[in-house]
Coordinates of C-alpha atoms and ligand atoms in Angstrom, one line a residue:
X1 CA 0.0 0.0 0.0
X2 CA 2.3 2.2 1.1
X3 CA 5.1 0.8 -2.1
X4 CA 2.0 1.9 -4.3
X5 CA 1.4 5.4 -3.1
X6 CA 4.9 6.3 -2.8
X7 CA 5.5 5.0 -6.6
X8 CA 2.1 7.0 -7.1
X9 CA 3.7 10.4 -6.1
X10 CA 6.9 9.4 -7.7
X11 CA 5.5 9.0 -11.4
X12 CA 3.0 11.9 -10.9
X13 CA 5.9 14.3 -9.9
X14 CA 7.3 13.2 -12.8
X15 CA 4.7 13.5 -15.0
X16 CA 4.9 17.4 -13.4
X17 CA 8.9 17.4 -14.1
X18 CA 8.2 16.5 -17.5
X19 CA 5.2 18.7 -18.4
X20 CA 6.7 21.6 -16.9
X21 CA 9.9 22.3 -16.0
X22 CA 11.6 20.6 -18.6
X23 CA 10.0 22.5 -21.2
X24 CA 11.5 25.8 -19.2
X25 CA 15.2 23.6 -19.3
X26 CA 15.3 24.4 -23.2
X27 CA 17.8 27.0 -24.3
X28 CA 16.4 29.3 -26.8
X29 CA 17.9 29.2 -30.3
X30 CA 21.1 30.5 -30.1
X31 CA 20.3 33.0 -33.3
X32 CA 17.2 33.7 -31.2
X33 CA 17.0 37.7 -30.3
X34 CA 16.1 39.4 -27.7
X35 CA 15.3 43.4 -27.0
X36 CA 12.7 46.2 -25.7
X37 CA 10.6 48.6 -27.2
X38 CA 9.8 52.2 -26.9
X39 CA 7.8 54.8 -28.9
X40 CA 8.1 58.4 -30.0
X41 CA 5.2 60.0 -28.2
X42 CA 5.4 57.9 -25.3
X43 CA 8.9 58.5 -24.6
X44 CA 10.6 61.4 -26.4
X45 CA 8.8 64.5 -24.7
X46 CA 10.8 67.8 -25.6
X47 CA 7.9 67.9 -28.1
X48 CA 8.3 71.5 -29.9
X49 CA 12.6 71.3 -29.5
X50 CA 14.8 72.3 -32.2
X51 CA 11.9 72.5 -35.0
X52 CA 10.0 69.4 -34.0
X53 CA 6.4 69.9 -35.8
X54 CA 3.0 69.1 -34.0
X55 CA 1.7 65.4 -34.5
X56 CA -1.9 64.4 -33.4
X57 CA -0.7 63.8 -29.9
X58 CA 0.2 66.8 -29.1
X59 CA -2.5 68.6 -30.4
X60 CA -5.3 66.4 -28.2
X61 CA -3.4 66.5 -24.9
X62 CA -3.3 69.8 -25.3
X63 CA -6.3 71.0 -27.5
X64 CA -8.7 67.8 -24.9
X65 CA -6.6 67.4 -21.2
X66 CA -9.5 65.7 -20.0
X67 CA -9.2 63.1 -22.4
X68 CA -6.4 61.8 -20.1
X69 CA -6.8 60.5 -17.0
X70 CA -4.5 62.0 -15.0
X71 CA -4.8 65.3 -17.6
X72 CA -1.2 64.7 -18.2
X73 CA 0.2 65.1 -21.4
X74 CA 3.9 63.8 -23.3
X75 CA 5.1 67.2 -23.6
X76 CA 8.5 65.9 -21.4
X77 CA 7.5 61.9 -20.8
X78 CA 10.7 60.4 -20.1
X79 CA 12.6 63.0 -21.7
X80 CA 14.5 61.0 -24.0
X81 CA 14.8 63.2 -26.2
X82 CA 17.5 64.5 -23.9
X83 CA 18.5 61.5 -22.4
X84 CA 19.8 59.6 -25.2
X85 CA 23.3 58.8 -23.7
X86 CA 22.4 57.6 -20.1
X87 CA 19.5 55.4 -22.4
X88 CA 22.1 53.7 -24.4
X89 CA 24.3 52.6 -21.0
X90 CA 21.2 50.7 -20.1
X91 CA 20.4 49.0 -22.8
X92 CA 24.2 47.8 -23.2
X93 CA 24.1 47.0 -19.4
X94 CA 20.7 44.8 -20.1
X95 CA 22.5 43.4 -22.9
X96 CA 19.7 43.5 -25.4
X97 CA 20.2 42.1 -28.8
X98 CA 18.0 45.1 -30.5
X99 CA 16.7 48.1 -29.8
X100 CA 13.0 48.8 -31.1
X101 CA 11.6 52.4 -31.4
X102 CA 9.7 54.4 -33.6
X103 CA 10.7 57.8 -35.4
X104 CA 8.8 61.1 -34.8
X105 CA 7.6 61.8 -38.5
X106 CA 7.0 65.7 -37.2
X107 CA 11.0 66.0 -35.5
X108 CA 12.2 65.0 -38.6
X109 CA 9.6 66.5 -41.0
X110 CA 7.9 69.4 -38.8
X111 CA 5.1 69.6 -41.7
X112 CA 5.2 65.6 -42.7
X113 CA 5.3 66.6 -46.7
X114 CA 9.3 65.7 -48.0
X115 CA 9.1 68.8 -50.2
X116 CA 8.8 71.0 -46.7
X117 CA 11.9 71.5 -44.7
X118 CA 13.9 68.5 -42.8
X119 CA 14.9 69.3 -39.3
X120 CA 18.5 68.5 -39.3
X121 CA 18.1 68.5 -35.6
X122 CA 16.2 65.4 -35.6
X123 CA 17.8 63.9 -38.2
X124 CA 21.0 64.0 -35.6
X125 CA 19.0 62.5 -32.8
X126 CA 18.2 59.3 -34.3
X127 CA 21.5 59.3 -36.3
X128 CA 23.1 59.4 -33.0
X129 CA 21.1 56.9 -31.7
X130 CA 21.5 54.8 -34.2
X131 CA 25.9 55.3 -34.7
X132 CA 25.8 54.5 -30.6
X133 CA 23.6 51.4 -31.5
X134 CA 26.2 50.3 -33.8
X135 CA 29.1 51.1 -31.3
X136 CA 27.3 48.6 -29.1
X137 CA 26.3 45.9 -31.4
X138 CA 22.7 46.7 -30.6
X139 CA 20.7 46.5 -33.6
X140 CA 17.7 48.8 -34.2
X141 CA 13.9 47.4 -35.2
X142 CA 12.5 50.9 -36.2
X143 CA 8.5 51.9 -36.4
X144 CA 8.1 54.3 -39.1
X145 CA 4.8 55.3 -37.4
X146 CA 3.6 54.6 -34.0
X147 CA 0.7 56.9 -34.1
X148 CA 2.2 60.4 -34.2
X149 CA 0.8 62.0 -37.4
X150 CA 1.9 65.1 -38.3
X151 CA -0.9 67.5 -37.3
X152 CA -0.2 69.4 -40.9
X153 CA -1.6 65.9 -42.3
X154 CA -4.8 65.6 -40.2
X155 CA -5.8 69.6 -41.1
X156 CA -4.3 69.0 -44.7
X157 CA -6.4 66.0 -45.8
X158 CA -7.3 64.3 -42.8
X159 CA -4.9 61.9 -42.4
X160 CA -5.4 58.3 -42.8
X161 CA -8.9 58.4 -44.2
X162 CA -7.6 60.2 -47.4
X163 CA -5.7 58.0 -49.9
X164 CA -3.3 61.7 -50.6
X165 CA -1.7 59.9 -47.5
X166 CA -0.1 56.8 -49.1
X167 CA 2.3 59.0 -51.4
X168 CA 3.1 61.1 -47.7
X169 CA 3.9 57.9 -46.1
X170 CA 5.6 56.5 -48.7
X171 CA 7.8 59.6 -49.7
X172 CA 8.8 60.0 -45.4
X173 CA 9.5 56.4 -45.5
X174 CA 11.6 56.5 -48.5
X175 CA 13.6 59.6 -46.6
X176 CA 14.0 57.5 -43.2
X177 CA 15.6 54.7 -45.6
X178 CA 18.0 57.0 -47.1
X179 CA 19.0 58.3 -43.6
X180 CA 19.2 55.5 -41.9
X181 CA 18.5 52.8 -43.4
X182 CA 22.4 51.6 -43.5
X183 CA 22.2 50.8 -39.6
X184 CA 19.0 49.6 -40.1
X185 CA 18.1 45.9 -40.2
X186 CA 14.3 45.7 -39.4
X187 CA 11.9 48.5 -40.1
X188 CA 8.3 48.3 -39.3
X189 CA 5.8 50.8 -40.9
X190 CA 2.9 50.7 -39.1
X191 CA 2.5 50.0 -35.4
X192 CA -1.0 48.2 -34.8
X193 CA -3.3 49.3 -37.3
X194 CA -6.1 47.7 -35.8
X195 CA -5.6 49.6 -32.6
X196 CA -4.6 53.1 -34.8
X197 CA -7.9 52.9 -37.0
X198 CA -10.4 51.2 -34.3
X199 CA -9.3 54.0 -31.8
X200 CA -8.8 56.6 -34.2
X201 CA -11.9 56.6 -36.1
X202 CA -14.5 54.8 -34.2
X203 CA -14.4 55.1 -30.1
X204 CA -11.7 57.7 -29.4
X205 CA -9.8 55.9 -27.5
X206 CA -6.9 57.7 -29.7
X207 CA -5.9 60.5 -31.5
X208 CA -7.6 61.9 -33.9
X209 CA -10.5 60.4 -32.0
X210 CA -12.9 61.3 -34.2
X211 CA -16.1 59.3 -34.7
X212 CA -18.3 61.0 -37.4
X213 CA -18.4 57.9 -39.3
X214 CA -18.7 54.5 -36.9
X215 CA -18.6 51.8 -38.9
X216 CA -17.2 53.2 -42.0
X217 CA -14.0 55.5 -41.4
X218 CA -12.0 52.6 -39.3
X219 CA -12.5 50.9 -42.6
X220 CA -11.3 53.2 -45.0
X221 CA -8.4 53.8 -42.3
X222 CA -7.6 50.0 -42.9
X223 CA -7.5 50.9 -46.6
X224 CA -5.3 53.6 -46.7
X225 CA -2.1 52.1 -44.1
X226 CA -2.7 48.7 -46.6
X227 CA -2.2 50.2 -49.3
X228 CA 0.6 52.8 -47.5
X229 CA 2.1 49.9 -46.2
X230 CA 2.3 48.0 -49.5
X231 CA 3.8 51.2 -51.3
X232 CA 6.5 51.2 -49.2
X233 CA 7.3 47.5 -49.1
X234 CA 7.7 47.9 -53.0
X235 CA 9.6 51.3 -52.6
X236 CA 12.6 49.3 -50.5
X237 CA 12.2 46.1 -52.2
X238 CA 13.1 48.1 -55.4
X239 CA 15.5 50.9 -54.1
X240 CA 17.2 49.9 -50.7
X241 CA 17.6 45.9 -49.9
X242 CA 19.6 45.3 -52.2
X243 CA 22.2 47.5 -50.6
X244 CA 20.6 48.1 -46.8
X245 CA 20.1 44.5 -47.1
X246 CA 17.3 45.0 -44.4
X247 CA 13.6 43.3 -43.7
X248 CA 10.3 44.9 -43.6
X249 CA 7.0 44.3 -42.1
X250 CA 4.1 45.8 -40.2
X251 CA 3.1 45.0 -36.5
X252 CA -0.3 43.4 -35.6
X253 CA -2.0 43.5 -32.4
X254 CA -4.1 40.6 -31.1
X255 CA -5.5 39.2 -28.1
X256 CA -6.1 35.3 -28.1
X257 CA -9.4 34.9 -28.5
X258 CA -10.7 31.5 -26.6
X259 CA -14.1 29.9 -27.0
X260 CA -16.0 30.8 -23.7
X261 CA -17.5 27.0 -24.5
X262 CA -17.1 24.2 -26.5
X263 CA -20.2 25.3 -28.6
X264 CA -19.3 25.0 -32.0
X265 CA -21.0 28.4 -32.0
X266 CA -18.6 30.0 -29.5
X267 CA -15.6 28.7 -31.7
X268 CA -17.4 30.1 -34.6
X269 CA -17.1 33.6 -32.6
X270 CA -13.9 33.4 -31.3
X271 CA -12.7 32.5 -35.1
X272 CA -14.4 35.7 -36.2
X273 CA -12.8 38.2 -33.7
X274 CA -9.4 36.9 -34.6
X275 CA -10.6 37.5 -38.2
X276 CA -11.9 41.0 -37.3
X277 CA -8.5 41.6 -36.0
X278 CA -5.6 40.5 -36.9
X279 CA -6.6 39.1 -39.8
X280 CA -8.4 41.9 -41.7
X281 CA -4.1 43.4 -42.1
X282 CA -2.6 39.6 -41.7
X283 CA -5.0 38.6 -44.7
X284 CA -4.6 40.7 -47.4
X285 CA -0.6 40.6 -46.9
X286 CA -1.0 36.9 -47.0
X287 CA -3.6 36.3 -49.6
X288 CA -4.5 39.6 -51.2
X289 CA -7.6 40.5 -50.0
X290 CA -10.0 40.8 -46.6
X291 CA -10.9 37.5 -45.0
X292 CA -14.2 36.3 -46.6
X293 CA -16.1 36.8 -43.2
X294 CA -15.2 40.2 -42.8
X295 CA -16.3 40.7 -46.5
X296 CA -19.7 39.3 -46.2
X297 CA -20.9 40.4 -42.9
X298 CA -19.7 44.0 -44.0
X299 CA -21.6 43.9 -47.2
X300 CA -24.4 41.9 -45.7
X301 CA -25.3 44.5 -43.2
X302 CA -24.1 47.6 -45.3
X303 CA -26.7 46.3 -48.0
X304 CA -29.3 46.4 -45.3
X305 CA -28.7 49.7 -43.6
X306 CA -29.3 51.1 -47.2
X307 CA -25.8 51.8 -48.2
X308 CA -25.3 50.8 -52.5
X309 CA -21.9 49.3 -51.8
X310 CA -20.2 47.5 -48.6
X311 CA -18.6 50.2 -46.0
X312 CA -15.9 47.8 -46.4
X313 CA -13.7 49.1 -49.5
X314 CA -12.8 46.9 -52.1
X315 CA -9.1 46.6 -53.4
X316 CA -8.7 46.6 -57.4
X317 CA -7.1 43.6 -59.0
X318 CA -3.9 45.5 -59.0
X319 CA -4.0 46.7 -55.4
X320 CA -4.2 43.2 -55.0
X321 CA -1.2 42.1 -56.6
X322 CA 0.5 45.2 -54.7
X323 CA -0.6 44.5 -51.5
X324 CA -0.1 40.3 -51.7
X325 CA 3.1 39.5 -49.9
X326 CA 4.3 42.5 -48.8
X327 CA 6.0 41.2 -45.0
X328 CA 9.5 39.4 -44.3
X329 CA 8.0 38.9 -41.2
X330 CA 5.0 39.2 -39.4
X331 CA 5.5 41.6 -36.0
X332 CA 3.2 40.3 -33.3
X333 CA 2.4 42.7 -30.3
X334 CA 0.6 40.2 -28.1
X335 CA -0.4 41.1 -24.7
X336 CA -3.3 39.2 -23.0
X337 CA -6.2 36.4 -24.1
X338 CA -10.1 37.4 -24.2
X339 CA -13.1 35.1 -23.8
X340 CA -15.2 35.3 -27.4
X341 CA -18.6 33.9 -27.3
X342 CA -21.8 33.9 -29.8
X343 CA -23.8 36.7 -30.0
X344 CA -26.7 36.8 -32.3
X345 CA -26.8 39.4 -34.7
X346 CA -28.0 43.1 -33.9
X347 CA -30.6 44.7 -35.5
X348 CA -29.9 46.9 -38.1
X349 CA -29.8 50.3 -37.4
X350 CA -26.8 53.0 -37.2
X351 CA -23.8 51.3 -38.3
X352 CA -21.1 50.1 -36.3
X353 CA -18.0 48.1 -36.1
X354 CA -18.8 45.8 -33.2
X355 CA -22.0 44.9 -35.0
X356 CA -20.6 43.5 -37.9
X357 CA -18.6 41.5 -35.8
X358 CA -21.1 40.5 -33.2
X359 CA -19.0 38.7 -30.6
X360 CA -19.6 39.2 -26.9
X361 CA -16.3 39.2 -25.1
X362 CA -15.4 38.8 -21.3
X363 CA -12.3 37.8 -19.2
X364 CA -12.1 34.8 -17.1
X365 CA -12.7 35.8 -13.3
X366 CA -9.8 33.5 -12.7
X367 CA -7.0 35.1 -14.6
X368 CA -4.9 37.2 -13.0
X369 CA -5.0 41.1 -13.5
X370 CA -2.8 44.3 -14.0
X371 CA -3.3 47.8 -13.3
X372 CA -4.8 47.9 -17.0
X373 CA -8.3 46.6 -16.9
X374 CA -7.9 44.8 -20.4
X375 CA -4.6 42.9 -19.1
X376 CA -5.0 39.6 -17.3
X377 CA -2.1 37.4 -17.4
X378 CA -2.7 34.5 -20.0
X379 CA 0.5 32.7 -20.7
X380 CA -1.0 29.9 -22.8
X381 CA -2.6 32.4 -24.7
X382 CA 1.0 33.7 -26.6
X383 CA 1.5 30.0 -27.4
X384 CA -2.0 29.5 -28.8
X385 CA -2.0 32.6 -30.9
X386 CA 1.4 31.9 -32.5
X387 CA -0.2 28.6 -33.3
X388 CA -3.1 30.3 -34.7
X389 CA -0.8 32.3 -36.9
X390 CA 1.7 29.7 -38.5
X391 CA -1.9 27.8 -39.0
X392 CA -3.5 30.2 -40.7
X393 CA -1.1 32.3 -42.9
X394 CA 1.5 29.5 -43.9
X395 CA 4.1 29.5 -41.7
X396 CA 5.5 33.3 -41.3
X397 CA 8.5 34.5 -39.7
X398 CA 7.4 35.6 -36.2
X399 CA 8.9 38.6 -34.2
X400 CA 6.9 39.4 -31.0
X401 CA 7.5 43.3 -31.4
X402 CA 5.5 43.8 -27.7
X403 CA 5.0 42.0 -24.5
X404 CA 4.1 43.0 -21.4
X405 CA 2.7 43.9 -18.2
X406 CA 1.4 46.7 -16.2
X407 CA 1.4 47.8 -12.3
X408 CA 0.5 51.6 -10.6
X409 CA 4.2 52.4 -10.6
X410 CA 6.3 52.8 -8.0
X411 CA 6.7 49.0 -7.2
X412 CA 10.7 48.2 -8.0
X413 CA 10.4 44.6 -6.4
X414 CA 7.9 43.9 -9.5
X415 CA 8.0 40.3 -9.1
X416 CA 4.3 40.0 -10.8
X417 CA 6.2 41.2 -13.9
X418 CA 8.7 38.8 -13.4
X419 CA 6.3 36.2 -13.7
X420 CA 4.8 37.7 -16.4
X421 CA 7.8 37.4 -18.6
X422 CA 8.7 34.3 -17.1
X423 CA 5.4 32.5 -18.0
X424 CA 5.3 34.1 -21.3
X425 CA 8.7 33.1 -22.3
X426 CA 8.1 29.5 -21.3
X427 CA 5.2 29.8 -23.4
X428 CA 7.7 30.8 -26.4
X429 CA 9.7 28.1 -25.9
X430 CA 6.7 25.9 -26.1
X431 CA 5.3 27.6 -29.5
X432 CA 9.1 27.1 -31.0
X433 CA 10.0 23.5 -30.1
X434 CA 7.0 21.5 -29.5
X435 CA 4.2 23.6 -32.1
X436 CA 7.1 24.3 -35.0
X437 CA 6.1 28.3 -34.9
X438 CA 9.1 30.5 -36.7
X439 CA 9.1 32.5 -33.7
X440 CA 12.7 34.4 -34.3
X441 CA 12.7 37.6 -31.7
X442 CA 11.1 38.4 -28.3
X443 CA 10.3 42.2 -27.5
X444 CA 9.6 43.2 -24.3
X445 CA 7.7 46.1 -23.8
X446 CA 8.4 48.4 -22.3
X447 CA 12.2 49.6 -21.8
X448 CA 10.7 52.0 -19.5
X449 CA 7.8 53.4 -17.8
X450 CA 6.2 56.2 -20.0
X451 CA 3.2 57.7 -21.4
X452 CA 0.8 55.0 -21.8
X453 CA -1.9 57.6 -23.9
X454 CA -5.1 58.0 -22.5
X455 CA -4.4 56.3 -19.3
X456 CA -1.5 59.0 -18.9
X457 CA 1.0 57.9 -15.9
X458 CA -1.5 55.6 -14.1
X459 CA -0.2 52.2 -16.1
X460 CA 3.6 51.3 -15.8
X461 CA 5.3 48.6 -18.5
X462 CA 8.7 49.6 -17.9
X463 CA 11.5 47.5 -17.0
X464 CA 13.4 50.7 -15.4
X465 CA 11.2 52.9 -13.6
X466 CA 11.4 56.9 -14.3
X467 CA 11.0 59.4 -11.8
X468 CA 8.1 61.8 -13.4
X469 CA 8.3 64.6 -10.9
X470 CA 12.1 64.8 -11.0
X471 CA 13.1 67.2 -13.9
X472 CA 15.9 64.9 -14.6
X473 CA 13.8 62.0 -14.8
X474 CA 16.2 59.7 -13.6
X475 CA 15.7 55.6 -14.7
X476 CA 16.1 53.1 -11.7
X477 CA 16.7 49.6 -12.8
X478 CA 13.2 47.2 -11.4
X479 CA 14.1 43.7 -10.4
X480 CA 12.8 42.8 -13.6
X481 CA 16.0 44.1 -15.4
X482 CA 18.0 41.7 -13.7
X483 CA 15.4 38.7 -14.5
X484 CA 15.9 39.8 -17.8
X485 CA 19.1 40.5 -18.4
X486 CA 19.9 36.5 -17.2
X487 CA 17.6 35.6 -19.1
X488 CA 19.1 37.1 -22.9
X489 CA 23.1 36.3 -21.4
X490 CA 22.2 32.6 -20.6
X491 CA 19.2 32.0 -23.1
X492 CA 17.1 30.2 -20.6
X493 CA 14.5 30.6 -18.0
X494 CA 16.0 28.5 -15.4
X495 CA 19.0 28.4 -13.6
X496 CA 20.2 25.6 -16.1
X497 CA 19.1 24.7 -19.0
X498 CA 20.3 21.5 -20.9
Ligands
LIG501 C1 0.4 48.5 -27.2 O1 -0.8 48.1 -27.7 C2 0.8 49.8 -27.8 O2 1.5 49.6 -29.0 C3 1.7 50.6 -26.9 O3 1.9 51.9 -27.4 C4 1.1 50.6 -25.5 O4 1.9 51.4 -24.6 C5 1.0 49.2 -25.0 O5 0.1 48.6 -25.8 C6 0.4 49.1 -23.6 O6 -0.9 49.4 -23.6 O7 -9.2 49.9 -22.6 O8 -10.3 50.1 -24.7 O9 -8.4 51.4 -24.3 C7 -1.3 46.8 -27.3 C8 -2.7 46.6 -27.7 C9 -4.9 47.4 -27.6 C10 -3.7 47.2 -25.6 C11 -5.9 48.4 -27.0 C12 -4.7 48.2 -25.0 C13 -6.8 49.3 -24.9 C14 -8.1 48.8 -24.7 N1 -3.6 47.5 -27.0 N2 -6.0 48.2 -25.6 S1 -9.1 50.1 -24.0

């Protein structure tokens, strides 16, 4: 009896061993790469120095303060702007393979048109950045655009909802290739469009936030950055690989959406929302064109509400063939999982988004939170979304371009973000040696605490914490940076891996 319960615990603690922590004992790739991730607005401040332009950002946080929580604004954020030196120390200390930030299209081009005048002043900002990159052997994964329109755009032609933008992307991009595109390995042109056009156009959850149009400007938003994104790709394909030798993509956001049951239905639903999401960008770079639900729900309803074509646009045959293919690599900023169930369709009435898509969503009581209501901590999730995406668009190159977790600030034992990154790691491992997903780079977001847009200062994802009311805005290193920083020198999770 007591021969059989010992032998009982033995082979279930080893059934444990071998479920769990020897998935954490593998070593990632060796050509694996690991670094953090910042962006313009959120970090830069000093936001009308040396000839810097307005963007949309500016002009909301200061044109609609109440917009933010804590009415605060990223006039200084972390002042990196001015802090570029004492920046680069810490990322050589944390021993990051890369470096991922975006570029201020207004510091370098104060109007955003390439025939107005270049501020040679932010021109030498990122140059610097990037020749100290170099020094270091960091490499740099630059965003093109991480929200931060030129406000001469918006009042011009209205930014993204007039195609007059997809020449003004392409023309900036084409500049930021010449500049820099010799130190520049990775470039990214559009940071979540889903988030950018959703927020933008339909619930104001961003800048522009306007919302004259529900249910039809988020759409033509999606349009335009396709077909801006696709314009570019061609542009360096054509102009600057070749010689920059570099790769280019665009970086999705998605939850993991899991069935809140195992009704059929509720798969049905979740399906959709991943559709809705990431797949209405992932899709056409893939295939060409919208995935078919989004096309025929769109149409279906649009037809009913009275409209004579679908408020989702259509791409000609040779937008098509432009748009078809246009990644290296697929950027994944993956944060947290939601529960998708069915939801019968709404009436028709005034249209909106979240109609056409129909999915009621929720969070499992059981998941732990963050100081961000939307975050709950779902490791499996990352792993069943990378799944999800070698499934479902052949195989592509992976590079998780953001990760990460928030607290109130102020907390420099963060040991919930540790586990965060912990959990989520071992859930990379798992997605790269026992599901086969091309998973190539891990981001973490964020290098430091900054402005996290209309939440303000409330929601910290840094690694280093920044003093906001000291004028210097002094970094201090969370215990985070050290679990990090072990992890990228020894490539493991655990104190040994085999
Ligand atoms: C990232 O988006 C952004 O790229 C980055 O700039 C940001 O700092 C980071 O998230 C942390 O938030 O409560 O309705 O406003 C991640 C995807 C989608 C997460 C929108 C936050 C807000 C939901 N984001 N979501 S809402």
């Amino acid at each position: 009896m007591i021969l059989q319960k010992l032998l009982f615990v033995f082979y279930t603690s080893s059934l444990f061993w071998k479920n769990n922590l020897c998935a954490d004992n593998r070593k990632f790739p060796s050509d694996f790469k690991f670094g953090v991730a910042t962006a313009s607005y959120q970090v830069e401040g000093a936001w009308n120095a040396d000839g810097k332009g307005e963007n949309i950002w500016d002009h909301l946080t200061h044109s609609q303060p109440h917009l933010v929580k804590d009415n605060s604004t990223g006039d200084i954020a972390c002042d990196a702007y001015h802090n570029s030196k004492e920046d680069l120390a810490l990322l050589e200390d944390l021993g990051v393979d890369f470096y991922h930030f975006s570029l201020s299209w207004a510091r370098i081009l104060p109007t955003g048109y390439t025939d107005g005048p270049v501020n040679e002043a932010g021109v030498k900002y990122y140059a610097n950045i990037l020749s100290e990159l170099e020094k270091r052997k960091i490499e740099a994964v630059i965003t093109l655009f991480h929200w931060d329109m030129p406000q001469k755009l918006q009042d011009d032609f209205g930014g993204l909802l007039n195609d007059t933008f997809i020449d003004v992307f392409a023309s900036y991009a084409q500049l930021a290739f010449r500049l820099f595109g010799s130190r520049v390995k990775y470039w990214i042109t559009f940071n979540e469009p889903f988030i950018m056009c959703q927020h933008g156009f339909e619930n104001a959850r961003k800048a522009p936030a306007i919302t004259k149009a529900p249910g039809i400007d988020l759409y033509t938003c999606g349009h335009v950055v396709l077909k801006a994104h696709a314009k570019t790709y061609r542009i360096y394909d054509k102009l600057y690989r070749k010689t920059q030798k570099g790769r280019i993509a665009i970086a999705l956001d998605t939850d993991w959406f899991e069935p809140a049951s195992a009704d059929p239905k509720d798969l049905e639903a979740a399906e959709r929302f991943l559709q809705f999401q990431f797949g209405w960008f992932a899709h056409p770079l893939v295939f060409g064109n919208y995935p078919q639900v989004m096309i025929d729900r769109i149409e279906e309803r649009s037809k009913k509400e009275g409209f004579k074509t679908s408020r989702l646009p259509e791409f000609t045959k040779k937008e098509i063939d432009e748009i078809k293919g246009t990644f290296d690599f697929i950027g994944l900023n993956h944060y947290t999982s939601t529960l998708a169930k069915w939801r019968e369709d709404i009436a028709i009435g005034k249209p909106e988004s979240s109609k056409d898509l129909s999915v009621s969503v929720s969070k499992d009581s059981s998941w732990e939170g963050s100081a961000s209501s939307w975050l709950k901590v779902v490791p499996w999730g990352l792993r069943k979304i990378a799944k999800w995406i070698k499934d479902t668009y052949k195989n592509p190159e992976i590079m998780i371009a953001e990760n990460g977790y928030s607290d109130p600030g102020g907390i420099l034992n963060d040991s919930r973000r540790i586990n965060y990154y912990r959990e989520y790691l071992s859930n990379v491992l798992k997605a790269i040696y026992d599901d086969g997903v091309n998973i190539t780079a891990y981001t973490a977001w964020s290098f430091m605490d900054n402005f996290e847009w209309l939440e303000g200062y409330t929601q910290k994802f840094g690694l280093y914490s920044v003093n906001f009311s000291d004028p210097e805005r002094p970094r201090t290193p969370k215990s985070s940076v050290n679990f990090y920083k072990n992890v990228i020198r020894t490539r493991c999770l655990v104190d040994r891996c085999l």
